[in-house]
Short mmCIF file of C-alpha atoms and ligand atoms in Angstrom, two decimals:
data_model
loop_
_atom_site.label_atom_id
_atom_site.label_comp_id
_atom_site.label_asym_id
_atom_site.label_seq_id
_atom_site.Cartn_x
_atom_site.Cartn_y
_atom_site.Cartn_z
CA MET U 1 -95.60 -21.68 24.10
CA LEU U 2 -96.55 -21.28 27.72
CA ARG U 3 -96.69 -17.51 27.78
CA PRO U 4 -99.12 -16.92 24.88
CA LEU U 5 -101.38 -19.66 26.24
CA LEU U 6 -101.40 -18.06 29.65
CA ALA U 7 -102.11 -14.68 28.10
CA ASP U 8 -105.07 -16.16 26.22
CA PHE U 9 -106.28 -17.84 29.39
CA PHE U 10 -106.20 -14.62 31.43
CA GLY U 11 -107.63 -12.72 28.49
CA LEU U 12 -110.77 -14.86 28.75
CA PHE U 13 -111.43 -13.61 32.25
CA PHE U 14 -109.84 -10.17 32.14
CA PRO U 15 -110.20 -8.95 28.56
CA GLN U 16 -108.18 -5.78 27.99
CA ALA U 17 -110.15 -2.77 26.90
CA CYS U 18 -109.23 -0.17 24.32
CA LEU U 19 -107.84 2.82 26.22
CA ALA U 20 -109.78 5.24 24.02
CA CYS U 21 -113.24 3.68 23.53
CA GLN U 22 -113.23 0.91 26.18
CA GLU U 23 -114.36 -1.81 23.75
CA PRO U 24 -112.63 -5.15 24.45
CA LEU U 25 -109.41 -5.63 22.50
CA VAL U 26 -109.09 -8.63 20.22
CA ARG U 27 -106.02 -10.71 19.55
CA GLY U 28 -103.17 -8.73 18.03
CA GLU U 29 -104.48 -5.38 19.31
CA GLN U 30 -102.54 -3.53 22.00
CA HIS U 31 -103.76 -0.51 23.99
CA LEU U 32 -105.95 0.78 21.16
CA CYS U 33 -108.49 -1.06 19.02
CA THR U 34 -108.11 -1.05 15.24
CA THR U 35 -111.07 1.32 14.82
CA CYS U 36 -109.57 3.91 17.18
CA ARG U 37 -106.15 3.50 15.59
CA THR U 38 -107.76 4.44 12.28
CA GLU U 39 -110.23 7.07 13.45
CA LEU U 40 -108.42 9.06 16.14
CA PRO U 41 -108.21 12.76 15.16
CA TYR U 42 -104.55 12.89 14.07
CA THR U 43 -103.19 16.35 13.30
CA ASP U 44 -100.45 15.16 10.90
CA TYR U 45 -98.64 18.46 11.61
CA HIS U 46 -95.33 16.61 11.23
CA LEU U 47 -96.09 16.31 7.51
CA LEU U 48 -96.48 20.10 7.05
CA PRO U 49 -93.57 22.57 6.68
CA ALA U 50 -92.07 23.05 10.15
CA ALA U 51 -92.47 26.82 10.35
CA ASP U 52 -96.00 26.96 9.06
CA ASN U 53 -98.55 24.76 10.75
CA PRO U 54 -101.55 26.02 12.77
CA LEU U 55 -99.80 25.22 16.03
CA SER U 56 -96.51 26.96 15.26
CA ARG U 57 -98.46 30.16 14.60
CA ARG U 58 -99.53 30.24 18.25
CA PHE U 59 -95.90 30.82 19.24
CA TRP U 60 -95.12 33.48 16.66
CA GLY U 61 -93.65 36.54 18.38
CA LYS U 62 -93.49 34.72 21.72
CA LEU U 63 -91.00 31.90 21.41
CA PRO U 64 -88.85 30.75 18.48
CA VAL U 65 -89.86 27.10 17.98
CA ALA U 66 -88.13 24.82 15.46
CA HIS U 67 -90.89 22.17 15.22
CA THR U 68 -94.34 22.49 16.78
CA LEU U 69 -95.98 19.07 16.87
CA SER U 70 -99.05 17.51 18.41
CA TYR U 71 -100.21 13.96 17.81
CA LEU U 72 -103.97 14.43 18.24
CA ARG U 73 -106.67 17.08 18.31
CA PHE U 74 -108.27 17.49 21.72
CA LEU U 75 -112.05 17.34 21.54
CA GLN U 76 -114.13 17.40 24.70
CA HIS U 77 -116.18 14.31 25.57
CA GLY U 78 -114.38 12.32 22.88
CA ARG U 79 -111.88 9.50 22.76
CA VAL U 80 -108.89 11.82 23.13
CA GLN U 81 -110.29 13.30 26.32
CA HIS U 82 -110.84 9.78 27.63
CA LEU U 83 -107.23 8.84 26.83
CA LEU U 84 -105.87 11.91 28.60
CA HIS U 85 -108.14 11.36 31.60
CA GLN U 86 -106.84 7.79 31.95
CA LEU U 87 -103.27 9.06 31.77
CA LYS U 88 -103.68 11.94 34.17
CA TYR U 89 -106.20 10.81 36.74
CA GLN U 90 -106.52 7.01 36.52
CA GLY U 91 -102.89 6.06 37.03
CA GLN U 92 -102.57 4.73 33.48
CA GLN U 93 -99.00 5.78 32.65
CA GLU U 94 -99.06 3.15 29.92
CA VAL U 95 -101.40 5.42 27.91
CA GLY U 96 -98.66 8.03 27.73
CA ARG U 97 -95.95 5.51 26.87
CA ALA U 98 -98.10 3.83 24.19
CA LEU U 99 -99.05 7.16 22.56
CA GLY U 100 -95.41 8.25 22.77
CA ARG U 101 -94.29 5.10 20.96
CA LEU U 102 -96.98 5.49 18.27
CA ASP U 103 -96.26 9.19 17.76
CA GLY U 104 -92.50 8.59 17.87
CA ALA U 105 -92.76 5.93 15.17
CA GLU U 106 -94.56 8.40 12.89
CA LEU U 107 -92.02 11.15 13.56
CA ALA U 108 -89.19 8.70 12.89
CA ALA U 109 -90.84 7.65 9.61
CA ALA U 110 -90.95 11.34 8.63
CA GLU U 111 -87.19 11.45 9.40
CA LEU U 112 -87.62 13.86 12.29
CA GLY U 113 -85.67 11.69 14.76
CA PRO U 114 -82.26 13.22 13.89
CA GLU U 115 -83.69 16.72 14.48
CA PHE U 116 -83.56 16.34 18.29
CA ASP U 117 -80.75 15.74 20.78
CA LEU U 118 -82.73 15.54 24.03
CA ILE U 119 -86.37 15.14 25.02
CA VAL U 120 -87.38 17.21 28.07
CA PRO U 121 -90.83 16.78 29.65
CA VAL U 122 -92.58 19.74 31.32
CA PRO U 123 -92.02 19.04 35.02
CA LEU U 124 -94.58 18.90 37.82
CA HIS U 125 -93.88 20.49 41.17
CA ARG U 126 -92.49 17.86 43.58
CA ARG U 127 -95.59 18.09 45.80
CA LYS U 128 -97.87 17.33 42.88
CA LEU U 129 -95.49 14.60 41.70
CA ALA U 130 -95.64 13.02 45.15
CA ARG U 131 -99.45 13.19 45.14
CA ARG U 132 -99.93 11.69 41.66
CA GLY U 133 -96.94 9.34 41.87
CA TYR U 134 -95.76 10.12 38.34
CA ASN U 135 -95.54 12.90 35.77
CA GLN U 136 -97.82 12.23 32.79
CA ALA U 137 -95.39 14.12 30.53
CA ASP U 138 -92.59 11.71 31.56
CA ALA U 139 -94.64 8.76 30.31
CA PHE U 140 -95.08 10.40 26.89
CA ALA U 141 -91.37 11.36 26.80
CA GLU U 142 -90.36 7.79 27.58
CA GLY U 143 -92.45 6.40 24.71
CA LEU U 144 -91.16 9.02 22.25
CA ALA U 145 -87.57 8.40 23.37
CA ALA U 146 -87.87 4.68 22.67
CA ALA U 147 -89.37 5.13 19.20
CA LEU U 148 -87.40 8.08 17.77
CA PRO U 149 -84.88 7.05 19.32
CA CYS U 150 -83.56 9.96 21.40
CA PRO U 151 -82.36 10.35 25.00
CA TRP U 152 -84.71 12.01 27.48
CA SER U 153 -84.20 13.69 30.84
CA ALA U 154 -86.73 14.03 33.64
CA THR U 155 -84.35 16.25 35.59
CA ALA U 156 -83.18 18.86 33.07
CA LEU U 157 -86.06 21.20 33.95
CA GLN U 158 -87.45 21.85 37.42
CA ARG U 159 -90.60 23.55 38.63
CA THR U 160 -89.55 25.67 41.56
CA GLU U 161 -92.91 26.94 42.75
CA HIS U 162 -96.28 25.40 43.21
CA THR U 163 -98.59 27.37 40.88
CA ALA U 164 -102.29 27.92 41.25
CA SER U 165 -104.55 26.05 38.85
CA GLN U 166 -104.51 27.54 35.34
CA THR U 167 -108.08 26.67 34.46
CA GLN U 168 -109.80 29.86 35.70
CA LYS U 169 -107.22 32.21 34.24
CA ASN U 170 -107.04 34.15 30.98
CA ARG U 171 -103.98 34.07 28.73
CA THR U 172 -102.09 36.95 30.37
CA GLU U 173 -102.83 35.63 33.85
CA ARG U 174 -101.67 32.17 32.81
CA TRP U 175 -98.40 33.57 31.53
CA GLN U 176 -97.83 35.57 34.74
CA ASN U 177 -98.69 32.44 36.71
CA VAL U 178 -95.94 30.31 35.10
CA ALA U 179 -93.36 32.83 33.83
CA THR U 180 -90.92 32.48 36.72
CA VAL U 181 -91.51 28.96 38.03
CA PHE U 182 -89.22 26.88 35.80
CA GLU U 183 -85.45 26.58 35.93
CA VAL U 184 -82.78 24.48 34.25
CA ALA U 185 -81.22 22.24 36.89
CA GLN U 186 -77.98 21.35 35.04
CA SER U 187 -77.22 23.72 32.17
CA ALA U 188 -74.58 21.26 30.84
CA GLU U 189 -77.50 18.96 29.94
CA VAL U 190 -79.04 21.50 27.56
CA VAL U 191 -76.21 23.75 26.27
CA GLY U 192 -75.91 23.48 22.48
CA ARG U 193 -78.64 20.82 22.33
CA ARG U 194 -81.73 20.76 20.15
CA ILE U 195 -84.43 20.16 22.75
CA LEU U 196 -87.80 18.52 22.16
CA LEU U 197 -89.99 19.86 24.95
CA VAL U 198 -93.03 17.64 25.61
CA ASP U 199 -96.29 17.81 27.56
CA ASP U 200 -99.65 16.05 27.57
CA VAL U 201 -101.87 18.88 26.27
CA LEU U 202 -101.29 22.24 24.62
CA THR U 203 -104.03 24.77 25.42
CA THR U 204 -102.81 28.39 25.50
CA GLY U 205 -99.18 27.29 25.28
CA ALA U 206 -98.19 29.51 28.24
CA THR U 207 -96.48 26.68 30.16
CA LEU U 208 -94.54 25.44 27.11
CA GLU U 209 -93.60 29.04 26.28
CA ALA U 210 -92.21 29.58 29.79
CA CYS U 211 -90.23 26.30 29.68
CA GLY U 212 -88.92 27.01 26.19
CA ALA U 213 -87.73 30.50 27.17
CA VAL U 214 -85.84 29.08 30.16
CA LEU U 215 -84.19 26.37 28.01
CA LEU U 216 -83.05 28.91 25.39
CA ALA U 217 -81.76 31.26 28.10
CA ALA U 218 -79.73 28.35 29.52
CA GLY U 219 -78.02 27.81 26.15
CA ALA U 220 -80.20 25.29 24.30
CA LYS U 221 -79.53 25.52 20.55
CA THR U 222 -83.19 25.19 19.55
CA VAL U 223 -86.49 24.28 21.16
CA SER U 224 -89.20 22.18 19.53
CA ILE U 225 -92.52 21.20 21.04
CA ALA U 226 -94.51 17.96 20.96
CA THR U 227 -97.70 17.20 22.86
CA ILE U 228 -100.11 14.28 22.89
CA ALA U 229 -103.00 16.58 22.05
CA CYS U 230 -103.78 20.21 21.31
CA ALA U 231 -106.98 22.13 21.98
CA GLU U 232 -108.30 24.09 19.00
ZN1 LIG V 301 -111.12 1.82 20.59
#
């Protein structure tokens, strides 16, 4: 009985806030308040036919993708942006793990768990990794891996060059910027496997496309994609 009492005691002085809306959490709530749990803009793409959801269409003619999934819609100045900001810039890796576990539980309930052999997060360059201290995509991968369940590897893919920021570039420039910077470190890890490639946000898809192409070239059986959020 000591631990719950202590948790209540500390909760009085340091109430935990919802990671999305920052309202204090009440007893029984973890990471997200009940309102946000209900109202977050879920895509529910995992409930649509795999080859025909709005996200899979973005990869048509560019990369063969088995499943194209995203947990949430990214809207600027909203709760999803706040979540991603916490994960990426405020050191809150737990946001990624918690969203990974929630998303993974939904994918498992839709019987998608057995569709994947290995989860591979989009890697950061080692200099950026050293600066931030962690890869936000790893946190999401870890949560998904626990809930699906499915093994994950932070070392299967490597980013070999430090790329310029993507934000000021158009689609073609983004593709040229990332096309040659990823490589498979150990092809034995991916050969014949159905890979679930994961990242925090899908915008143009250029980075995921580059990673997916490298995985298929190294012998992966199929590539699927899952992100925390996707921009419209
Ligand atoms: Zn909330």
